mmCIF file of C-alpha atoms in Angstrom:
data_model
loop_
_atom_site.group_PDB
_atom_site.id
_atom_site.type_symbol
_atom_site.label_atom_id
_atom_site.label_comp_id
_atom_site.label_asym_id
_atom_site.label_seq_id
_atom_site.Cartn_x
_atom_site.Cartn_y
_atom_site.Cartn_z
ATOM 1 C CA MET A 1 24.221 39.147 -8.270
ATOM 2 C CA THR A 2 24.571 42.922 -8.431
ATOM 3 C CA GLU A 3 22.535 45.706 -6.861
ATOM 4 C CA ASP A 4 21.716 48.893 -8.744
ATOM 5 C CA ALA A 5 20.014 51.695 -6.706
ATOM 6 C CA GLY A 6 18.271 49.252 -4.420
ATOM 7 C CA ARG A 7 17.116 46.972 -7.296
ATOM 8 C CA LEU A 8 18.324 43.567 -8.475
ATOM 9 C CA ARG A 9 18.489 42.468 -12.081
ATOM 10 C CA VAL A 10 15.694 39.954 -12.763
ATOM 11 C CA ALA A 11 17.834 37.831 -15.059
ATOM 12 C CA SER A 12 20.622 37.417 -12.498
ATOM 13 C CA ALA A 13 18.109 36.661 -9.747
ATOM 14 C CA LEU A 14 16.419 33.963 -11.837
ATOM 15 C CA GLU A 15 19.748 32.436 -12.768
ATOM 16 C CA ALA A 16 20.857 32.319 -9.146
ATOM 17 C CA THR A 17 17.656 30.770 -7.805
ATOM 18 C CA GLY A 18 16.574 28.609 -10.736
ATOM 19 C CA ALA A 19 13.004 29.975 -10.560
ATOM 20 C CA TYR A 20 10.239 29.164 -13.040
ATOM 21 C CA ASP A 21 10.762 31.225 -16.202
ATOM 22 C CA GLY A 22 7.431 30.438 -17.900
ATOM 23 C CA PRO A 23 4.310 32.631 -17.983
ATOM 24 C CA VAL A 24 3.248 33.484 -14.429
ATOM 25 C CA ASP A 25 0.562 35.847 -13.120
ATOM 26 C CA LEU A 26 2.046 37.631 -10.121
ATOM 27 C CA ASP A 27 0.231 39.747 -7.544
ATOM 28 C CA LEU A 28 2.960 41.095 -5.309
ATOM 29 C CA GLY A 29 0.536 43.141 -3.214
ATOM 30 C CA ASN A 30 -1.301 39.982 -2.097
ATOM 31 C CA LEU A 31 1.797 37.718 -2.317
ATOM 32 C CA ALA A 32 -0.029 35.507 -4.827
ATOM 33 C CA ALA A 33 1.235 33.741 -7.961
ATOM 34 C CA SER A 34 -0.505 31.470 -10.480
ATOM 35 C CA ASP A 35 0.567 29.563 -13.599
ATOM 36 C CA PRO A 36 -1.856 30.298 -16.500
ATOM 37 C CA SER A 37 -0.240 27.785 -18.872
ATOM 38 C CA PRO A 38 -2.357 24.736 -19.855
ATOM 39 C CA VAL A 39 -1.865 21.520 -17.900
ATOM 40 C CA ASP A 40 0.349 18.923 -19.562
ATOM 41 C CA PRO A 41 -1.687 15.663 -19.663
ATOM 42 C CA ASP A 42 1.450 13.517 -19.975
ATOM 43 C CA VAL A 43 2.851 14.933 -16.735
ATOM 44 C CA PHE A 44 -0.258 15.521 -14.608
ATOM 45 C CA GLY A 45 -2.976 13.401 -16.231
ATOM 46 C CA ARG A 46 -1.775 10.040 -17.529
ATOM 47 C CA ALA A 47 1.201 9.730 -15.188
ATOM 48 C CA PRO A 48 0.903 7.758 -11.926
ATOM 49 C CA SER A 49 -0.388 9.611 -8.907
ATOM 50 C CA ASP A 50 2.992 9.684 -7.143
ATOM 51 C CA SER A 51 4.803 11.200 -10.117
ATOM 52 C CA ALA A 52 1.947 13.682 -10.749
ATOM 53 C CA THR A 53 2.098 14.791 -7.109
ATOM 54 C CA ALA A 54 5.867 15.199 -7.282
ATOM 55 C CA ALA A 55 5.540 17.228 -10.510
ATOM 56 C CA ALA A 56 2.892 19.504 -8.942
ATOM 57 C CA ILE A 57 5.095 20.111 -5.879
ATOM 58 C CA SER A 58 8.086 20.881 -8.095
ATOM 59 C CA ARG A 59 6.082 23.322 -10.245
ATOM 60 C CA GLY A 60 4.675 25.035 -7.168
ATOM 61 C CA ARG A 61 8.140 25.419 -5.674
ATOM 62 C CA ASP A 62 9.468 26.984 -8.881
ATOM 63 C CA VAL A 63 6.524 29.410 -9.139
ATOM 64 C CA LEU A 64 6.966 30.388 -5.488
ATOM 65 C CA GLN A 65 10.652 30.967 -6.123
ATOM 66 C CA ARG A 66 9.688 33.227 -9.030
ATOM 67 C CA LEU A 67 7.478 35.241 -6.666
ATOM 68 C CA VAL A 68 10.314 35.578 -4.144
ATOM 69 C CA ALA A 69 12.736 36.605 -6.923
ATOM 70 C CA ASP A 70 10.363 39.384 -8.050
ATOM 71 C CA LEU A 71 10.026 40.568 -4.448
ATOM 72 C CA PHE A 72 13.788 41.100 -4.371
ATOM 73 C CA THR A 73 13.525 43.356 -7.434
ATOM 74 C CA LEU A 74 11.345 45.885 -5.579
ATOM 75 C CA PRO A 75 13.009 49.043 -4.198
ATOM 76 C CA SER A 76 14.310 48.319 -0.712
ATOM 77 C CA GLU A 77 15.649 50.361 2.157
ATOM 78 C CA ALA A 78 18.152 49.476 4.829
ATOM 79 C CA ASP A 79 17.134 49.197 8.458
ATOM 80 C CA VAL A 80 18.742 48.055 11.701
ATOM 81 C CA ASN A 81 16.873 44.758 11.324
ATOM 82 C CA GLY A 82 17.759 44.322 7.651
ATOM 83 C CA ARG A 83 16.290 45.473 4.352
ATOM 84 C CA TYR A 84 12.565 45.916 3.840
ATOM 85 C CA VAL A 85 10.363 46.746 0.864
ATOM 86 C CA GLU A 86 6.922 48.326 0.536
ATOM 87 C CA LEU A 87 4.495 46.073 -1.306
ATOM 88 C CA PRO A 88 2.418 47.588 -4.113
ATOM 89 C CA ALA A 89 -1.373 47.625 -4.096
ATOM 90 C CA GLY A 90 -3.058 44.277 -4.640
ATOM 91 C CA GLU A 91 -4.489 43.426 -8.053
ATOM 92 C CA THR A 92 -6.596 40.331 -7.292
ATOM 93 C CA PRO A 93 -10.146 41.142 -6.103
ATOM 94 C CA PHE A 94 -11.299 38.901 -3.253
ATOM 95 C CA PRO A 95 -15.020 38.319 -2.517
ATOM 96 C CA ARG A 96 -16.453 39.424 0.803
ATOM 97 C CA THR A 97 -18.563 37.234 3.027
ATOM 98 C CA LYS A 98 -20.654 40.238 4.074
ATOM 99 C CA PRO A 99 -21.624 43.434 2.250
ATOM 100 C CA LEU A 100 -19.628 46.582 2.804
ATOM 101 C CA PRO A 101 -20.953 48.809 5.557
ATOM 102 C CA PRO A 102 -22.565 52.026 4.357
ATOM 103 C CA THR A 103 -20.020 54.789 4.034
ATOM 104 C CA GLU A 104 -22.482 57.378 5.253
ATOM 105 C CA LYS A 105 -25.926 57.344 6.805
ATOM 106 C CA PRO A 106 -28.693 58.257 4.330
ATOM 107 C CA MET A 107 -29.872 61.817 4.831
ATOM 108 C CA THR A 108 -33.403 62.566 5.903
ATOM 109 C CA LYS A 109 -35.671 65.076 4.192
ATOM 110 C CA TRP A 110 -34.773 67.794 6.693
ATOM 111 C CA GLU A 111 -31.030 67.136 6.369
ATOM 112 C CA LYS A 112 -31.260 67.511 2.586
ATOM 113 C CA PHE A 113 -33.219 70.754 2.973
ATOM 114 C CA ALA A 114 -30.730 72.103 5.532
ATOM 115 C CA LYS A 115 -27.811 71.264 3.247
ATOM 116 C CA GLU A 116 -29.417 73.053 0.297
ATOM 117 C CA LYS A 117 -30.263 76.158 2.344
ATOM 118 C CA GLY A 118 -26.965 76.208 4.203
ATOM 119 C CA ILE A 119 -28.548 75.698 7.607
ATOM 120 C CA LYS A 120 -25.926 74.489 10.055
ATOM 121 C CA LYS A 121 -26.720 72.419 13.095
ATOM 122 C CA ARG A 122 -25.832 74.030 16.382
ATOM 123 C CA LYS A 123 -25.900 72.485 19.800
ATOM 124 C CA ARG A 124 -28.725 73.816 21.934
ATOM 125 C CA SER A 125 -28.515 74.242 25.656
ATOM 126 C CA LYS A 126 -30.252 71.650 27.810
ATOM 127 C CA LEU A 127 -31.599 74.352 30.126
ATOM 128 C CA VAL A 128 -34.201 76.970 29.204
ATOM 129 C CA TYR A 129 -35.320 79.956 31.214
ATOM 130 C CA ASP A 130 -38.931 79.668 32.399
ATOM 131 C CA GLU A 131 -40.571 83.077 32.712
ATOM 132 C CA GLN A 132 -43.487 81.806 34.767
ATOM 133 C CA THR A 133 -41.427 80.306 37.578
ATOM 134 C CA ASP A 134 -38.370 82.544 37.049
ATOM 135 C CA GLU A 135 -36.109 79.489 37.003
ATOM 136 C CA TRP A 136 -33.899 77.568 34.612
ATOM 137 C CA LYS A 137 -35.479 74.240 33.690
ATOM 138 C CA ARG A 138 -34.792 71.346 31.400
ATOM 139 C CA ARG A 139 -35.795 71.604 27.776
ATOM 140 C CA HIS A 140 -37.094 68.008 27.753
ATOM 141 C CA GLY A 141 -37.910 65.344 30.324
ATOM 142 C CA TYR A 142 -39.057 65.590 33.918
ATOM 143 C CA ASP A 143 -39.866 69.076 35.269
ATOM 144 C CA ARG A 144 -39.332 70.574 31.825
ATOM 145 C CA VAL A 145 -40.243 74.076 30.828
ATOM 146 C CA LYS A 146 -43.818 74.645 29.623
ATOM 147 C CA ASP A 147 -44.916 71.199 30.781
ATOM 148 C CA ALA A 148 -48.519 70.762 29.643
ATOM 149 C CA ASP A 149 -49.318 68.564 32.660
ATOM 150 C CA ARG A 150 -48.325 71.342 35.081
ATOM 151 C CA ILE A 151 -50.357 74.133 33.476
ATOM 152 C CA ILE A 152 -53.253 74.939 35.806
ATOM 153 C CA ILE A 153 -54.653 78.088 34.180
ATOM 154 C CA ALA A 154 -54.906 78.539 30.405
ATOM 155 C CA ASP A 155 -55.226 81.961 28.797
ATOM 156 C CA ALA A 156 -58.520 82.571 27.019
ATOM 157 C CA LYS A 157 -59.021 84.588 23.867
ATOM 158 C CA MET A 158 -61.472 87.417 23.418
ATOM 159 C CA SER A 159 -63.208 85.441 20.679
ATOM 160 C CA ASP A 160 -63.847 82.388 22.889
ATOM 161 C CA VAL A 161 -67.514 81.686 23.624
ATOM 162 C CA PRO A 162 -68.286 79.686 26.779
ATOM 163 C CA GLY A 163 -69.928 76.369 25.932
ATOM 164 C CA GLU A 164 -69.049 76.572 22.226
ATOM 165 C CA THR A 165 -65.277 77.016 22.110
ATOM 166 C CA GLU A 166 -63.179 73.897 22.571
ATOM 167 C CA ASP A 167 -61.694 73.386 25.995
ATOM 168 C CA PRO A 168 -58.088 74.693 25.916
ATOM 169 C CA PHE A 169 -56.739 71.689 27.818
ATOM 170 C CA THR A 170 -58.490 69.270 25.455
ATOM 171 C CA ARG A 171 -57.210 71.258 22.480
ATOM 172 C CA GLU A 172 -53.641 71.150 23.791
ATOM 173 C CA GLU A 173 -53.841 67.386 24.309
ATOM 174 C CA ARG A 174 -55.284 66.857 20.807
ATOM 175 C CA GLU A 175 -52.614 69.039 19.169
ATOM 176 C CA ARG A 176 -49.872 67.239 21.051
ATOM 177 C CA ARG A 177 -51.207 63.859 19.887
ATOM 178 C CA GLU A 178 -51.389 65.137 16.291
ATOM 179 C CA ARG A 179 -47.786 66.356 16.484
ATOM 180 C CA VAL A 180 -46.620 62.933 17.654
ATOM 181 C CA GLU A 181 -48.492 61.181 14.829
ATOM 182 C CA LYS A 182 -47.081 63.638 12.292
ATOM 183 C CA ASN A 183 -43.519 63.033 13.489
ATOM 184 C CA GLN A 184 -44.018 59.268 13.342
ATOM 185 C CA GLY A 185 -45.290 59.576 9.768
ATOM 186 C CA LYS A 186 -42.230 61.614 8.787
ATOM 187 C CA GLN A 187 -39.932 59.059 10.384
ATOM 188 C CA LEU A 188 -41.630 56.240 8.470
ATOM 189 C CA LYS A 189 -41.283 58.110 5.167
ATOM 190 C CA ASN A 190 -37.585 58.728 5.842
ATOM 191 C CA LEU A 191 -37.073 54.993 6.404
ATOM 192 C CA GLN A 192 -38.957 54.172 3.198
ATOM 193 C CA ARG A 193 -36.794 56.549 1.174
ATOM 194 C CA ALA A 194 -33.627 55.161 2.771
ATOM 195 C CA VAL A 195 -34.632 51.556 1.971
ATOM 196 C CA ALA A 196 -35.507 52.463 -1.619
ATOM 197 C CA THR A 197 -32.097 54.112 -2.088
ATOM 198 C CA HIS A 198 -29.672 52.002 -0.034
ATOM 199 C CA GLY A 199 -31.502 48.739 0.711
ATOM 200 C CA LYS A 200 -32.910 47.071 3.820
ATOM 201 C CA HIS A 201 -29.592 46.993 5.684
ATOM 202 C CA VAL A 202 -30.005 50.680 6.621
ATOM 203 C CA LEU A 203 -32.989 49.851 8.822
ATOM 204 C CA PRO A 204 -32.481 49.743 12.596
ATOM 205 C CA PRO A 205 -31.940 46.230 13.995
ATOM 206 C CA THR A 206 -35.346 46.220 15.734
ATOM 207 C CA LEU A 207 -37.185 46.973 12.506
ATOM 208 C CA GLN A 208 -35.152 44.345 10.658
ATOM 209 C CA MET A 209 -36.126 41.707 13.234
ATOM 210 C CA SER A 210 -39.812 42.653 13.115
ATOM 211 C CA ALA A 211 -39.881 42.637 9.313
ATOM 212 C CA ALA A 212 -38.067 39.319 8.996
ATOM 213 C CA PRO A 213 -40.117 36.114 9.259
ATOM 214 C CA LYS A 214 -39.526 33.481 11.910
ATOM 215 C CA LYS A 215 -36.705 31.040 11.229
ATOM 216 C CA GLY A 216 -37.984 28.131 9.185
ATOM 217 C CA VAL A 217 -41.235 29.910 8.208
ATOM 218 C CA LYS A 218 -41.795 31.087 4.653
ATOM 219 C CA ALA A 219 -42.938 34.696 4.484
ATOM 220 C CA LEU A 220 -46.098 35.344 2.471
ATOM 221 C CA PRO A 221 -47.135 38.745 1.114
ATOM 222 C CA LEU A 222 -50.382 40.040 2.548
ATOM 223 C CA ASN A 223 -51.869 40.579 -0.894
ATOM 224 C CA GLY A 224 -51.249 36.905 -1.738
ATOM 225 C CA MET A 225 -52.534 35.376 1.484
ATOM 226 C CA LYS A 226 -55.820 33.558 1.691
ATOM 227 C CA LYS A 227 -58.689 34.672 3.888
ATOM 228 C CA GLN A 228 -58.183 31.899 6.429
ATOM 229 C CA GLN A 229 -54.441 32.614 6.586
ATOM 230 C CA ILE A 230 -55.147 36.258 7.378
ATOM 231 C CA ARG A 231 -57.593 35.207 10.103
ATOM 232 C CA ASP A 232 -55.051 32.833 11.624
ATOM 233 C CA LEU A 233 -52.391 35.537 11.542
ATOM 234 C CA THR A 234 -54.752 38.045 13.167
ATOM 235 C CA ALA A 235 -55.653 35.579 15.918
ATOM 236 C CA GLN A 236 -51.984 34.800 16.524
ATOM 237 C CA VAL A 237 -51.106 38.495 16.856
ATOM 238 C CA ALA A 238 -54.086 39.167 19.129
ATOM 239 C CA LYS A 239 -53.148 36.305 21.464
ATOM 240 C CA SER A 240 -49.536 37.454 21.812
ATOM 241 C CA THR A 241 -50.332 39.436 24.952
ATOM 242 C CA ALA A 242 -49.939 38.689 28.638
ATOM 243 C CA SER A 243 -53.632 37.831 29.025
ATOM 244 C CA MET A 244 -53.813 35.730 25.838
ATOM 245 C CA ALA A 245 -56.310 38.218 24.307
ATOM 246 C CA LYS A 246 -58.668 37.914 27.277
ATOM 247 C CA TYR A 247 -58.445 41.559 28.369
ATOM 248 C CA ASN A 248 -57.639 43.176 25.034
ATOM 249 C CA ALA A 249 -59.408 46.450 24.338
ATOM 250 C CA PRO A 250 -62.123 45.934 21.700
ATOM 251 C CA ILE A 251 -61.458 47.464 18.297
ATOM 252 C CA PRO A 252 -64.446 49.184 16.684
ATOM 253 C CA GLY A 253 -65.659 47.324 13.617
ATOM 254 C CA ASP A 254 -63.730 44.118 14.357
ATOM 255 C CA GLU A 255 -65.270 40.910 15.564
ATOM 256 C CA LYS A 256 -64.201 39.432 18.868
ATOM 257 C CA ILE A 257 -61.398 36.975 18.288
ATOM 258 C CA LYS A 258 -62.285 33.559 19.623
ATOM 259 C CA THR A 259 -59.485 31.694 21.328
ATOM 260 C CA ARG A 260 -59.260 28.187 20.027
ATOM 261 C CA GLY A 261 -59.045 25.441 22.597
ATOM 262 C CA ARG A 262 -57.868 21.898 22.291
ATOM 263 C CA ARG A 263 -60.086 19.834 20.044
ATOM 264 C CA ARG A 264 -61.509 16.642 21.572
ATOM 265 C CA GLN A 265 -60.314 13.388 20.112
ATOM 266 C CA PHE A 266 -62.939 10.617 20.053
ATOM 267 C CA ASP A 267 -61.963 6.966 19.934
ATOM 268 C CA SER A 268 -62.822 4.905 16.907
ATOM 269 C CA VAL A 269 -65.863 2.625 17.206
ATOM 270 C CA THR A 270 -64.650 0.192 14.557
ATOM 271 C CA ASP A 271 -61.066 -0.370 15.656
ATOM 272 C CA THR A 272 -61.336 -3.269 18.120
ATOM 273 C CA GLY A 273 -57.595 -3.731 18.402
ATOM 274 C CA THR A 274 -57.081 -0.412 20.177
ATOM 275 C CA GLU A 275 -59.929 -1.116 22.585
ATOM 276 C CA ARG A 276 -58.519 -4.581 23.321
ATOM 277 C CA GLU A 277 -55.080 -3.123 24.043
ATOM 278 C CA ARG A 278 -56.567 -0.507 26.374
ATOM 279 C CA ALA A 279 -58.584 -3.132 28.281
ATOM 280 C CA GLN A 280 -55.567 -5.419 28.523
ATOM 281 C CA GLY A 281 -53.490 -2.576 29.911
ATOM 282 C CA PHE A 282 -56.150 -1.811 32.534
ATOM 283 C CA ILE A 283 -56.266 -5.470 33.603
ATOM 284 C CA ASP A 284 -52.473 -5.653 33.808
ATOM 285 C CA LYS A 285 -52.494 -2.590 36.017
ATOM 286 C CA LEU A 286 -55.012 -4.182 38.388
ATOM 287 C CA VAL A 287 -53.053 -7.444 38.494
ATOM 288 C CA ARG A 288 -49.868 -5.585 39.363
ATOM 289 C CA ARG A 289 -51.720 -3.786 42.132
ATOM 290 C CA GLU A 290 -53.123 -7.079 43.511
ATOM 291 C CA LYS A 291 -49.660 -8.625 43.533
ATOM 292 C CA ASP A 292 -48.409 -5.873 45.795
ATOM 293 C CA PHE A 293 -51.350 -6.415 48.226
ATOM 294 C CA THR A 294 -50.786 -9.068 51.000
ATOM 295 C CA VAL A 295 -53.776 -10.831 52.706
ATOM 296 C CA ASP A 296 -53.849 -11.834 56.416
ATOM 297 C CA VAL A 297 -55.555 -15.264 56.490
ATOM 298 C CA ASN A 298 -56.535 -15.126 60.182
ATOM 299 C CA VAL A 299 -58.186 -11.713 59.871
ATOM 300 C CA ALA A 300 -60.070 -12.835 56.781
ATOM 301 C CA ALA A 301 -61.279 -16.038 58.516
ATOM 302 C CA ARG A 302 -62.553 -14.078 61.534
ATOM 303 C CA LYS A 303 -64.435 -11.672 59.285
ATOM 304 C CA ILE A 304 -66.093 -14.546 57.450
ATOM 305 C CA GLN A 305 -67.009 -16.253 60.758
ATOM 306 C CA ARG A 306 -68.573 -13.061 62.140
ATOM 307 C CA ALA A 307 -70.552 -12.572 58.962
ATOM 308 C CA LYS A 308 -71.936 -16.136 59.154
ATOM 309 C CA GLU A 309 -72.878 -15.721 62.828
ATOM 310 C CA ALA A 310 -74.699 -12.477 62.107
ATOM 311 C CA GLU A 311 -76.529 -14.160 59.249
ATOM 312 C CA ASN A 312 -77.586 -17.085 61.517
ATOM 313 C CA ARG A 313 -78.892 -14.730 64.203
ATOM 314 C CA SER A 314 -80.943 -12.813 61.679
ATOM 315 C CA ALA A 315 -82.427 -16.054 60.299
ATOM 316 C CA LYS A 316 -83.262 -17.314 63.811
ATOM 317 C CA LYS A 317 -85.022 -14.082 64.734
ATOM 318 C CA ALA A 318 -87.019 -14.148 61.523
ATOM 319 C CA LYS A 319 -88.042 -17.781 62.199
ATOM 320 C CA LEU A 320 -89.222 -16.999 65.746
ATOM 321 C CA ALA A 321 -91.186 -13.987 64.535
ATOM 322 C CA GLU A 322 -92.930 -16.095 61.904
ATOM 323 C CA LYS A 323 -93.794 -18.800 64.505
ATOM 324 C CA ASP A 324 -95.224 -16.205 66.881
ATOM 325 C CA SER A 325 -97.413 -14.723 64.164
ATOM 326 C CA ARG A 326 -98.891 -18.162 63.389
ATOM 327 C CA SER A 327 -99.624 -18.949 67.094
ATOM 328 C CA GLY A 328 -101.605 -15.745 67.611
ATOM 329 C CA GLY A 329 -99.084 -13.635 69.389
ATOM 330 C CA GLY A 330 -98.774 -15.740 72.614
ATOM 331 C CA GLY A 331 -96.042 -15.032 75.069
ATOM 332 C CA GLY A 332 -93.037 -17.142 75.545
ATOM 333 C CA LYS A 333 -91.722 -18.906 78.641
ATOM 334 C CA HIS A 334 -90.658 -15.700 80.375
ATOM 335 C CA GLY A 335 -93.505 -13.547 79.112
ATOM 336 C CA LYS A 336 -91.708 -12.440 75.980
ATOM 337 C CA SER A 337 -92.885 -12.511 72.425
ATOM 338 C CA ALA A 338 -91.343 -14.655 69.743
ATOM 339 C CA ALA A 339 -89.253 -11.714 68.709
ATOM 340 C CA GLY A 340 -87.663 -11.623 72.176
ATOM 341 C CA LEU A 341 -89.399 -8.360 73.244
ATOM 342 C CA LYS A 342 -91.516 -7.847 76.386
ATOM 343 C CA VAL A 343 -95.260 -7.633 75.866
ATOM 344 C CA LYS A 344 -97.089 -4.651 77.349
ATOM 345 C CA GLY A 345 -98.811 -5.419 80.680
ATOM 346 C CA MET A 346 -96.675 -8.454 81.454
ATOM 347 C CA LYS A 347 -93.853 -8.753 83.924
ATOM 348 C CA GLY A 348 -90.975 -11.114 84.089
ATOM 349 C CA LYS A 349 -92.956 -13.703 86.207
ATOM 350 C CA LYS A 350 -94.905 -16.768 85.373
ATOM 351 C CA GLY A 351 -98.457 -15.988 84.439
ATOM 352 C CA LYS A 352 -101.428 -17.494 86.376
ATOM 353 C CA LYS A 353 -103.884 -19.796 84.686
#
């Protein structure tokens, strides 16, 4: 094996290693090799599995040896740790699991205009001199310069007519609200142009999450949704507040969204089996409760005895009262009536005849 200017002869390398000399597709940049020749059915198809496996291992070893032999033919340089070579660029394209990230952020309408006109962006100072207070204040944020909320006196024009001209503070608030809406519209148009040019992946993550449907739910276009589906979606959005749409501000022209409660489920009047099972369960519950309850026999006997005695006394009193009513209301032995009460004008002595 001879070396000529850092290169080895391929023929001598193959002879020394006994590598595979058939057609081979080599990709030295990715250290990959493949055999494009057709498969021999006698060796790999009809042969037993053990011999086919041994033949595949042998062919793979020879092809790998061919790859190693070609690596030794590349220009090499000496180093303290040995010789090393620089691999060429890979030739086999490999698929990606995810799309390539955008090389550059899509330009907005203003960025395109500034590039065409040669307008360069310069960093502005965060502080601005305020002529009214004679101080340096922030350009934006708290205690900023020309804060509309801190303006107490507004300059009037000579053409202003009291009672007819719009209030300057109301006008400033309206113009500020219009500027915010205009900027939001421009931002939305920039996003629409970016999506049309580069796809949805250029959207911010928050917008991607809001535009994507819930996991497991099929997204429906609004123009293809039915009337009831739109109503359900509107009710769902309206109820997604802290008060469950109870204290939502009314929208002019829209009907009040009714919150749907739980629908009552009535039992069937024809299914006797369910009713029988429910009654049986109620009885079993009572029986289990009675089993846990212990009865004191003596206490129960005394209660029954007292009840009988009270019943006998009541019957005896009723019998005496009836006897007294039949006899004309005469007194008893001690001057008492049949009911056991003292009669008016009589004392507890024997009456004279």
